[in-house]
Short mmCIF file of C-alpha atoms in Angstrom, two decimals:
data_model
loop_
_atom_site.label_atom_id
_atom_site.label_comp_id
_atom_site.label_asym_id
_atom_site.label_seq_id
_atom_site.Cartn_x
_atom_site.Cartn_y
_atom_site.Cartn_z
CA MET A 20 101.99 118.12 -40.13
CA ARG A 21 101.02 120.56 -42.89
CA LEU A 22 100.20 117.60 -45.16
CA VAL A 23 97.97 116.18 -42.42
CA TRP A 24 95.95 119.40 -42.17
CA LYS A 25 95.56 119.63 -45.94
CA SER A 26 94.21 116.07 -45.89
CA LEU A 27 91.89 116.97 -43.07
CA ASP A 28 90.56 120.02 -44.95
CA LYS A 29 89.77 117.88 -47.98
CA MET A 30 88.00 115.33 -45.85
CA ARG A 31 85.90 117.99 -44.16
CA CYS A 32 84.70 119.26 -47.54
CA LEU A 33 83.19 115.92 -48.44
CA ARG A 34 79.52 115.89 -47.46
CA LYS A 35 78.76 112.28 -48.27
CA ARG A 36 81.16 109.60 -47.15
CA SER A 37 81.09 105.89 -47.46
CA THR A 38 81.97 103.78 -44.44
CA ILE A 39 85.22 102.41 -45.87
CA PRO A 40 86.85 105.78 -46.76
CA PHE A 41 85.80 107.11 -43.38
CA LEU A 42 87.39 104.18 -41.57
CA GLY A 43 90.62 104.70 -43.47
CA PHE A 44 90.68 108.35 -42.53
CA LEU A 45 89.79 107.42 -38.97
CA ILE A 46 92.71 105.06 -38.62
CA THR A 47 95.15 107.52 -40.16
CA PHE A 48 93.95 110.33 -37.90
CA LEU A 49 94.27 108.22 -34.74
CA LEU A 50 97.73 107.04 -35.74
CA PHE A 51 98.88 110.64 -36.16
CA LEU A 52 97.47 111.47 -32.73
CA ASN A 53 99.38 108.64 -31.12
CA LEU A 54 102.60 109.45 -32.99
CA TYR A 55 102.67 113.17 -32.43
CA ILE A 56 100.90 113.60 -29.14
CA GLU A 57 101.73 110.60 -26.98
CA ASP A 58 105.43 110.63 -28.02
CA GLY A 59 105.71 114.36 -27.30
CA TYR A 60 106.65 115.55 -30.82
CA VAL A 61 103.95 118.15 -31.06
CA LEU A 62 104.55 121.65 -29.79
CA GLU A 63 101.87 123.33 -27.71
CA GLY A 64 100.81 125.39 -30.73
CA ASP A 65 100.36 122.21 -32.81
CA LYS A 66 98.27 120.68 -30.02
CA ARG A 67 96.03 123.70 -30.06
CA GLN A 68 95.76 123.55 -33.85
CA LEU A 69 94.90 119.84 -33.65
CA ARG A 70 92.09 120.55 -31.20
CA GLU A 71 90.82 123.38 -33.35
CA ALA A 72 90.86 121.22 -36.51
CA SER A 73 88.54 118.78 -34.80
CA VAL A 74 86.11 121.54 -33.86
CA HIS A 75 83.04 122.51 -35.87
CA PRO A 76 82.66 125.47 -35.81
CA PRO A 77 86.20 126.47 -34.72
CA SER A 78 85.01 129.50 -32.79
CA SER A 79 82.93 127.51 -30.32
CA GLU A 80 84.19 128.19 -26.80
CA ARG A 81 82.07 125.41 -25.32
CA TYR A 82 83.68 122.92 -27.69
CA ALA A 83 87.05 123.54 -26.03
CA HIS A 84 85.68 121.92 -22.86
CA THR A 85 85.04 118.74 -24.79
CA PHE A 86 88.45 118.36 -26.41
CA ARG A 87 90.82 119.85 -23.94
CA ASP A 88 91.92 116.35 -22.82
CA LEU A 89 92.14 114.95 -26.34
CA SER A 90 95.88 114.43 -26.02
CA ASN A 91 95.36 111.75 -23.34
CA PHE A 92 93.12 108.96 -24.62
CA SER A 93 93.59 106.88 -21.51
CA GLY A 94 92.51 109.66 -19.17
CA THR A 95 89.03 110.80 -18.30
CA ILE A 96 87.51 114.00 -19.66
CA ASN A 97 87.39 116.90 -17.26
CA VAL A 98 83.62 117.38 -16.82
CA THR A 99 82.00 118.73 -13.63
CA TYR A 100 78.90 116.56 -13.16
CA ARG A 101 75.79 117.42 -11.20
CA TYR A 102 74.81 114.71 -8.71
CA LEU A 103 71.02 114.61 -8.81
CA ALA A 104 70.56 111.53 -6.65
CA GLY A 105 73.00 109.24 -4.86
CA THR A 106 76.79 109.26 -4.62
CA PRO A 107 79.39 106.72 -5.75
CA LEU A 108 80.69 104.18 -3.27
CA ASN A 109 84.38 103.72 -2.62
CA ARG A 110 84.30 99.98 -3.42
CA LYS A 111 84.41 98.93 -7.07
CA LYS A 112 81.46 96.80 -8.16
CA PHE A 113 81.50 94.02 -10.74
CA LEU A 114 79.21 95.75 -13.25
CA THR A 115 78.03 99.29 -13.97
CA ILE A 116 74.83 99.62 -16.04
CA GLY A 117 74.60 102.94 -17.84
CA LEU A 118 71.42 104.63 -19.07
CA SER A 119 71.09 107.97 -20.84
CA SER A 120 67.62 109.49 -21.00
CA VAL A 121 66.02 112.60 -22.49
CA LYS A 122 62.48 113.97 -22.50
CA ARG A 123 60.28 112.20 -25.06
CA LYS A 124 57.40 113.66 -26.97
CA ARG A 125 55.41 110.47 -26.43
CA GLY A 126 55.85 107.82 -23.78
CA ASN A 127 58.45 107.51 -21.04
CA TYR A 128 59.98 104.16 -20.14
CA LEU A 129 62.89 105.09 -17.86
CA LEU A 130 61.27 104.11 -14.58
CA GLU A 131 60.11 100.77 -16.03
CA THR A 132 63.66 100.07 -17.22
CA ILE A 133 65.18 100.83 -13.82
CA LYS A 134 62.53 98.67 -12.16
CA SER A 135 63.26 95.78 -14.52
CA ILE A 136 67.01 95.91 -13.75
CA PHE A 137 66.38 95.64 -10.02
CA ASP A 138 63.41 93.23 -10.13
CA GLN A 139 65.21 90.74 -12.36
CA SER A 140 68.26 90.61 -10.08
CA SER A 141 68.64 88.49 -6.98
CA TYR A 142 69.77 89.97 -3.67
CA GLU A 143 73.28 88.62 -4.25
CA GLU A 144 73.40 90.05 -7.75
CA LEU A 145 72.27 93.48 -6.53
CA LYS A 146 75.42 93.65 -4.36
CA GLU A 147 77.56 93.59 -7.49
CA ILE A 148 75.88 96.19 -9.70
CA VAL A 149 75.50 99.96 -9.79
CA VAL A 150 73.07 101.69 -12.16
CA VAL A 151 73.99 105.17 -13.46
CA VAL A 152 71.27 107.27 -15.06
CA HIS A 153 72.42 110.29 -17.10
CA LEU A 154 69.53 112.77 -17.50
CA ALA A 155 70.82 114.35 -20.69
CA ASP A 156 68.05 116.84 -21.29
CA PHE A 157 68.64 120.58 -20.91
CA ASP A 158 65.07 121.08 -19.57
CA LEU A 159 65.96 121.37 -15.88
CA VAL A 160 62.29 121.33 -14.79
CA TRP A 161 61.81 117.98 -16.51
CA CYS A 162 65.00 116.65 -14.94
CA GLU A 163 63.85 117.74 -11.47
CA ASN A 164 60.49 116.00 -11.89
CA VAL A 165 62.16 112.79 -13.07
CA VAL A 166 64.59 112.82 -10.14
CA GLN A 167 61.67 113.21 -7.72
CA GLU A 168 59.94 110.15 -9.24
CA ILE A 169 63.14 108.10 -9.19
CA THR A 170 63.84 109.08 -5.59
CA ARG A 171 60.33 108.23 -4.51
CA LYS A 172 60.26 104.80 -6.17
CA PHE A 173 63.88 103.67 -5.67
CA ALA A 174 64.98 105.38 -2.47
CA HIS A 175 66.37 102.20 -0.88
CA HIS A 176 68.54 101.51 -3.94
CA ILE A 177 69.87 105.05 -3.87
CA ILE A 178 70.70 104.77 -0.17
CA ALA A 179 72.43 101.43 -0.77
CA GLY A 180 74.63 103.00 -3.45
CA ARG A 181 73.12 100.95 -6.26
CA LEU A 182 71.55 103.85 -8.14
CA LEU A 183 73.06 107.18 -9.17
CA VAL A 184 71.46 109.98 -11.20
CA ILE A 185 73.80 112.51 -12.84
CA GLN A 186 73.85 115.29 -15.38
CA ALA A 187 76.59 116.80 -17.52
CA PRO A 188 75.90 120.55 -17.66
CA GLU A 189 75.06 122.08 -21.03
CA GLU A 190 78.16 124.28 -21.07
CA PHE A 191 80.36 121.21 -21.53
CA TYR A 192 78.63 120.19 -24.74
CA PRO A 193 80.10 121.06 -28.20
CA SER A 194 78.10 123.14 -30.61
CA LEU A 195 75.01 121.35 -31.94
CA ASP A 196 74.32 123.91 -34.67
CA GLY A 197 75.57 123.85 -38.25
CA LEU A 198 76.54 120.20 -38.12
CA LYS A 199 77.51 118.23 -41.24
CA ARG A 200 74.54 116.50 -42.87
CA ASN A 201 76.16 113.17 -43.61
CA TYR A 202 73.94 110.58 -45.34
CA ASN A 203 71.59 113.46 -46.28
CA ASP A 204 69.92 113.29 -42.84
CA PRO A 205 67.68 116.26 -42.02
CA GLU A 206 69.21 118.81 -39.70
CA ASP A 207 67.09 117.88 -36.69
CA ARG A 208 68.02 114.23 -37.10
CA VAL A 209 71.75 115.09 -37.31
CA ARG A 210 71.39 117.24 -34.19
CA PHE A 211 69.63 114.43 -32.30
CA ARG A 212 72.14 111.69 -33.11
CA SER A 213 75.14 113.99 -32.62
CA LYS A 214 73.95 115.05 -29.17
CA GLN A 215 73.23 111.39 -28.36
CA ASN A 216 76.90 110.55 -29.06
CA VAL A 217 77.97 113.26 -26.63
CA ASP A 218 75.40 112.12 -24.04
CA TYR A 219 76.85 108.63 -24.14
CA ALA A 220 80.44 109.89 -24.07
CA PHE A 221 79.85 111.85 -20.87
CA LEU A 222 78.06 108.88 -19.32
CA LEU A 223 80.95 106.51 -20.19
CA ASN A 224 83.43 109.03 -18.85
CA PHE A 225 81.63 109.21 -15.49
CA CYS A 226 81.45 105.42 -15.11
CA THR A 227 85.13 104.72 -15.77
CA ASN A 228 86.18 103.81 -12.22
CA LEU A 229 82.96 102.46 -10.71
CA SER A 230 83.36 98.76 -11.65
CA HIS A 231 85.33 96.19 -13.61
CA PHE A 232 82.84 95.92 -16.46
CA TYR A 233 80.34 98.27 -18.03
CA MET A 234 77.00 97.50 -19.73
CA MET A 235 75.20 100.06 -21.91
CA LEU A 236 71.41 99.94 -22.03
CA GLU A 237 68.88 102.26 -23.55
CA ASP A 238 66.16 103.76 -21.37
CA ASP A 239 63.33 101.65 -22.80
CA VAL A 240 64.31 97.99 -22.21
CA ARG A 241 63.40 95.07 -20.00
CA CYS A 242 65.86 92.53 -18.68
CA SER A 243 65.89 88.75 -18.49
CA ARG A 244 65.88 87.14 -15.05
CA ASN A 245 69.31 86.87 -13.42
CA PHE A 246 71.01 88.54 -16.37
CA LEU A 247 74.08 89.28 -14.27
CA THR A 248 74.69 85.58 -13.59
CA ALA A 249 74.50 84.94 -17.35
CA LEU A 250 76.96 87.79 -18.02
CA LYS A 251 79.42 86.43 -15.50
CA LYS A 252 79.28 82.96 -17.01
CA VAL A 253 80.01 84.33 -20.49
CA ILE A 254 82.86 86.51 -19.22
CA THR A 255 84.39 83.57 -17.37
CA SER A 256 84.07 81.28 -20.41
CA ARG A 257 86.12 83.78 -22.47
CA GLU A 258 88.84 84.22 -19.84
CA GLY A 259 92.20 84.47 -21.55
CA SER A 260 90.71 85.47 -24.92
CA TYR A 261 90.76 89.03 -26.31
CA TRP A 262 87.58 91.01 -26.69
CA VAL A 263 86.55 94.67 -26.74
CA MET A 264 82.76 94.49 -26.89
CA MET A 265 80.35 91.65 -26.31
CA GLU A 266 76.72 92.02 -27.35
CA PHE A 267 73.77 90.69 -25.39
CA SER A 268 71.15 92.14 -27.72
CA LYS A 269 71.24 92.64 -31.48
CA LEU A 270 69.42 96.00 -31.31
CA GLY A 271 70.94 99.47 -31.16
CA TYR A 272 73.04 100.43 -28.17
CA ILE A 273 71.34 97.84 -25.96
CA GLY A 274 73.26 95.19 -24.03
CA LYS A 275 76.78 96.16 -25.14
CA LEU A 276 79.43 95.05 -22.63
CA TYR A 277 82.91 96.59 -22.21
CA HIS A 278 85.89 96.38 -19.91
CA SER A 279 85.78 99.56 -17.82
CA ARG A 280 89.40 100.22 -18.70
CA ASP A 281 88.29 100.89 -22.30
CA LEU A 282 85.70 103.51 -21.39
CA PRO A 283 87.97 106.59 -21.57
CA ARG A 284 89.07 105.75 -25.11
CA LEU A 285 85.47 105.08 -26.17
CA ALA A 286 84.34 108.35 -24.63
CA HIS A 287 87.04 110.31 -26.45
CA PHE A 288 86.23 108.45 -29.68
CA LEU A 289 82.50 109.33 -29.52
CA LEU A 290 83.40 112.94 -28.86
CA MET A 291 85.89 113.18 -31.70
CA PHE A 292 83.44 111.90 -34.28
CA TYR A 293 80.17 112.92 -32.65
CA GLN A 294 78.73 114.50 -35.81
CA GLU A 295 79.88 111.85 -38.31
CA MET A 296 77.36 109.06 -37.80
CA PRO A 297 75.03 107.39 -35.25
CA CYS A 298 76.61 105.82 -32.17
CA ASP A 299 75.84 102.22 -33.14
CA TRP A 300 77.84 102.72 -36.37
CA LEU A 301 80.74 104.35 -34.52
CA LEU A 302 80.85 101.37 -32.17
CA ILE A 303 81.67 99.06 -35.08
CA HIS A 304 84.65 101.27 -36.04
CA PHE A 305 85.85 101.47 -32.41
CA ARG A 306 85.71 97.69 -32.04
CA GLY A 307 87.63 97.25 -35.30
CA LEU A 308 90.30 99.81 -34.36
CA LEU A 309 90.99 97.87 -31.18
CA ALA A 310 91.47 94.71 -33.24
CA GLN A 311 88.22 92.84 -32.54
CA LYS A 312 87.31 91.88 -36.05
CA ASP A 313 84.18 89.81 -35.50
CA VAL A 314 80.96 90.49 -33.64
CA ILE A 315 80.72 88.52 -30.36
CA ARG A 316 77.02 88.18 -29.67
CA PHE A 317 75.46 86.03 -27.00
CA LYS A 318 72.22 84.11 -27.54
CA PRO A 319 69.61 84.18 -26.20
CA SER A 320 69.53 87.96 -25.81
CA LEU A 321 69.31 89.19 -22.25
CA PHE A 322 67.64 92.52 -22.98
CA GLN A 323 64.56 93.48 -24.97
CA HIS A 324 63.50 96.80 -26.47
CA MET A 325 60.07 97.65 -25.04
CA GLY A 326 59.58 101.27 -26.10
CA TYR A 327 56.82 101.89 -28.62
CA TYR A 328 57.75 105.51 -29.33
CA SER A 329 61.27 106.65 -30.18
CA SER A 330 63.05 109.43 -28.27
CA TYR A 331 63.52 111.07 -31.72
CA LYS A 332 60.30 113.05 -32.44
CA GLY A 333 58.16 110.39 -30.74
CA VAL A 334 58.01 108.33 -33.97
CA GLU A 335 56.87 104.71 -33.74
CA ASN A 336 59.62 102.21 -33.09
CA LYS A 337 58.37 98.63 -32.96
CA LEU A 338 61.78 96.92 -33.13
CA LYS A 339 61.96 93.71 -31.11
CA ASP A 340 64.78 91.25 -30.50
CA ASP A 341 63.39 87.84 -31.45
CA ASP A 342 66.29 86.15 -29.64
CA PHE A 343 65.23 87.55 -26.25
CA GLU A 344 64.13 85.18 -23.49
CA GLU A 345 62.82 86.79 -20.30
CA ASP A 346 63.08 83.82 -17.97
CA SER A 347 66.59 82.72 -17.29
CA ILE A 348 67.42 79.56 -19.22
CA ASP A 349 69.89 76.89 -18.11
CA ILE A 350 72.99 78.78 -19.09
CA PRO A 351 76.23 76.72 -19.28
CA ASP A 352 79.40 77.59 -17.37
CA ASN A 353 82.01 76.49 -19.95
CA PRO A 354 85.13 76.86 -17.77
CA PRO A 355 88.21 78.40 -19.40
CA ALA A 356 89.97 75.84 -21.59
CA GLY A 357 92.15 75.17 -24.58
CA ILE A 358 90.44 73.59 -27.63
CA TYR A 359 92.21 71.18 -30.00
CA THR A 360 91.16 69.02 -32.98
CA ASN A 361 92.82 67.09 -35.79
CA ILE A 362 89.79 67.53 -38.06
CA ASN A 363 90.51 69.80 -41.05
CA VAL A 364 88.91 73.14 -40.36
CA PHE A 365 86.94 74.94 -43.07
CA GLU A 366 87.97 78.61 -43.45
CA ASN A 367 87.57 80.49 -40.11
CA TYR A 368 85.08 78.12 -38.45
CA ASP A 369 87.73 77.13 -35.95
CA ALA A 370 87.41 74.79 -33.00
CA THR A 371 87.01 77.49 -30.33
CA LYS A 372 83.70 78.57 -31.82
CA ALA A 373 82.01 75.33 -30.80
CA TYR A 374 82.85 76.02 -27.16
CA SER A 375 81.80 79.67 -27.30
CA THR A 376 78.52 80.85 -25.71
CA VAL A 377 77.92 83.20 -28.64
CA ASP A 378 76.28 82.49 -31.97
CA GLU A 379 79.18 80.61 -33.65
CA TYR A 380 80.06 77.06 -34.58
CA PHE A 381 82.91 74.73 -35.66
CA TRP A 382 82.80 73.46 -39.24
CA GLY A 383 85.23 70.80 -40.41
CA LYS A 384 85.82 68.65 -43.47
CA PRO A 385 84.68 64.97 -43.42
CA PRO A 386 86.17 63.32 -40.32
CA SER A 387 87.68 59.83 -40.21
CA THR A 388 87.62 57.10 -37.58
CA GLY A 389 89.76 58.09 -34.64
CA ASP A 390 89.60 61.83 -35.26
CA PHE A 391 89.03 63.86 -32.12
CA PHE A 392 87.88 67.17 -30.73
CA VAL A 393 89.21 67.76 -27.23
CA ILE A 394 88.68 70.43 -24.53
CA VAL A 395 91.50 70.78 -22.04
CA PHE A 396 90.58 72.79 -18.94
CA ASN A 397 92.95 75.37 -17.49
CA LYS A 398 92.39 73.65 -14.17
CA SER A 399 90.60 70.44 -13.19
CA THR A 400 86.89 70.84 -12.41
CA LYS A 401 83.79 69.00 -11.36
CA ILE A 402 81.25 68.73 -14.20
CA SER A 403 77.59 68.04 -13.51
CA LYS A 404 76.18 68.07 -17.01
CA ILE A 405 77.45 67.93 -20.62
CA ARG A 406 75.37 68.74 -23.68
CA ILE A 407 76.72 68.70 -27.24
CA ALA A 408 74.78 69.49 -30.42
CA THR A 409 76.05 68.96 -33.96
CA GLY A 410 74.64 69.85 -37.37
CA SER A 411 72.50 72.86 -38.22
CA ASP A 412 69.13 73.72 -39.72
CA ASP A 413 70.82 74.92 -42.90
CA ARG A 414 73.04 71.83 -43.28
CA GLN A 415 71.19 69.03 -41.61
CA SER A 416 73.47 66.27 -42.91
CA ASP A 417 76.61 67.86 -41.42
CA PHE A 418 76.19 66.23 -38.01
CA LEU A 419 78.30 63.65 -36.21
CA HIS A 420 76.95 60.36 -37.51
CA HIS A 421 79.05 58.10 -35.25
CA GLY A 422 80.86 59.36 -32.19
CA ALA A 423 81.51 58.96 -28.47
CA LEU A 424 81.82 61.36 -25.56
CA GLU A 425 84.71 60.86 -23.14
CA VAL A 426 86.09 62.62 -20.08
CA GLY A 427 89.74 62.37 -18.97
CA GLU A 428 92.34 62.97 -16.27
CA LYS A 429 96.10 62.83 -15.80
CA LEU A 430 97.14 65.70 -18.00
CA VAL A 431 100.50 65.24 -19.85
CA GLY A 432 102.41 67.31 -22.35
CA THR A 433 102.80 66.05 -25.93
CA LYS A 434 104.28 67.44 -29.13
CA LYS A 435 100.82 68.57 -30.09
CA GLY A 436 100.11 70.22 -26.73
CA LYS A 437 98.51 69.06 -23.50
CA GLN A 438 96.32 65.95 -23.47
CA CYS A 439 94.85 63.56 -20.91
CA SER A 440 96.39 60.07 -20.67
CA SER A 441 93.31 58.35 -19.24
CA TYR A 442 89.71 58.59 -20.50
CA ILE A 443 86.30 57.14 -19.60
CA THR A 444 83.45 56.92 -22.11
CA LEU A 445 80.18 58.60 -20.97
CA GLY A 446 78.02 57.70 -23.96
CA GLU A 447 77.42 57.59 -27.72
CA PHE A 448 75.97 60.31 -29.94
CA LYS A 449 72.43 59.79 -31.21
CA ASN A 450 71.30 61.76 -34.26
CA GLY A 451 74.29 64.07 -33.79
CA ASN A 452 73.52 65.00 -30.18
CA ILE A 453 74.32 63.87 -26.67
CA GLU A 454 73.40 64.96 -23.12
CA VAL A 455 74.76 63.34 -19.97
CA GLN A 456 73.41 64.30 -16.51
CA ASP A 457 75.03 63.80 -13.10
CA VAL A 458 78.53 63.40 -14.54
CA ASP A 459 80.16 64.11 -11.19
CA HIS A 460 78.24 61.17 -9.68
CA LYS A 461 79.30 58.76 -12.42
CA ILE A 462 83.03 59.26 -12.25
CA GLY A 463 85.45 59.42 -9.30
CA PHE A 464 87.83 62.22 -10.40
CA ASP A 465 87.88 65.91 -11.23
CA ILE A 466 87.79 66.27 -15.02
CA GLU A 467 90.74 67.72 -16.91
CA CYS A 468 89.62 66.92 -20.49
CA VAL A 469 86.37 66.42 -22.43
CA ARG A 470 86.81 64.63 -25.75
CA ILE A 471 84.60 63.88 -28.76
CA VAL A 472 85.90 60.87 -30.70
CA VAL A 473 84.75 59.95 -34.20
CA THR A 474 84.01 56.19 -34.17
CA ALA A 475 83.26 55.80 -37.89
CA SER A 476 84.32 57.79 -41.01
CA GLN A 477 81.69 59.85 -42.79
CA LYS A 478 81.42 61.54 -46.21
CA GLU A 479 79.57 64.52 -44.83
CA TRP A 480 81.27 67.54 -43.27
CA LEU A 481 80.95 68.15 -39.54
CA ILE A 482 79.36 71.08 -37.75
CA ILE A 483 79.68 71.16 -33.95
CA ARG A 484 77.07 73.73 -33.11
CA SER A 485 77.52 73.95 -29.35
CA ILE A 486 79.36 72.35 -26.47
CA SER A 487 77.76 73.22 -23.15
CA LEU A 488 79.21 72.29 -19.77
CA TRP A 489 77.79 72.86 -16.31
CA THR A 490 80.00 72.79 -13.22
CA THR A 491 78.75 71.64 -9.81
CA GLN A 492 79.57 75.13 -8.49
CA PRO A 493 79.64 78.33 -10.54
CA PRO A 494 83.22 79.50 -11.19
CA SER A 495 84.37 82.12 -8.74
CA GLN A 496 84.93 85.66 -10.00
#
């Protein structure tokens, strides 16, 4: 352990750190925590030393509140919250939406954000969400005024258990003085972003057991219509695949979706490294440490930044997500399935990316007559519409020049995996695209496979940009 602390001391002396060295240190540090703490090899004195080594400055008594549960990453942090409005229900909801808000020098968008969440949700969707607002400002008069406004405008949502307003008391916060000035940020900027990390950590910690999934929003956004339905479709389409974080906006800490079971670890993580870097940078490291290598981002974006003035010093912030669409589009269901192809795949543009609802695509080498791309559903389903697009704006010649769309039944096992033994052709591709409506009215069976067949060889490579399927009834959750 002595070698570990020497390494830690050296790392703490470095004022400027690149992302890659920091990530290496991060991984090493977490591995030591798991090895020595979870397996019970650390004496109580070593545990105390470990906590103190993470503290800056070491003498801060308040900081001990933050890290006293550091030895249990899967457990919640022991914080006594103030309930400013509403109380949690006993029943778990599908989704918790978390907002953290502080007093701004210019502009205040919190009420508009809450209104957008509720207004853009149907009555059925409202039954499945709970919104938690963390008023993370130490100005208690400001907090009281905001609570009064929220209570006056959203009383029925509070009574129904759909809206909670909380506060983590100041005494549970670590020291926000004398922080490390990484990236040569000014002291007030470092203080702002460090406190923001702690604000979010306490919010995540509170929300751990309220629902199955958790969505982080900022307090100055507007939502697309029926965003919950879109979220559920994306979650269902990725059933059986591993993910840590899915993104429904490309901006900041807006529209980031997690499994609620991961919230305690994320809360601990933000607290451990609260002064190192901004939260949206820490999120990238957290996702990587939990083995999600690539960004999973859904398009179009479901949330838009609407604030004109930042919560930091009231500076102008005109960032907009150009992928945002406010009115709900015709979002596909894409039931859970296995994806197979005999077309040679280029690098990591594998077959599953064509079926994904995020911004990815399949890219294969020139296909030959008879080559196929097949989707095998986990269970047979009724399909109402199929839309497939190939090619891209960047590589306009890499589309399917000659191909047919088929649907199949009678699933059998083969040496190469499951496959349907009987197919019906629905149509031919035109200019690389195809859309077939009323599929369930044109065939007399529940579909087990959807297959793209190459009907003539081509010299050009093949991009399958998107495969979109709509079921006659949304998949049950």
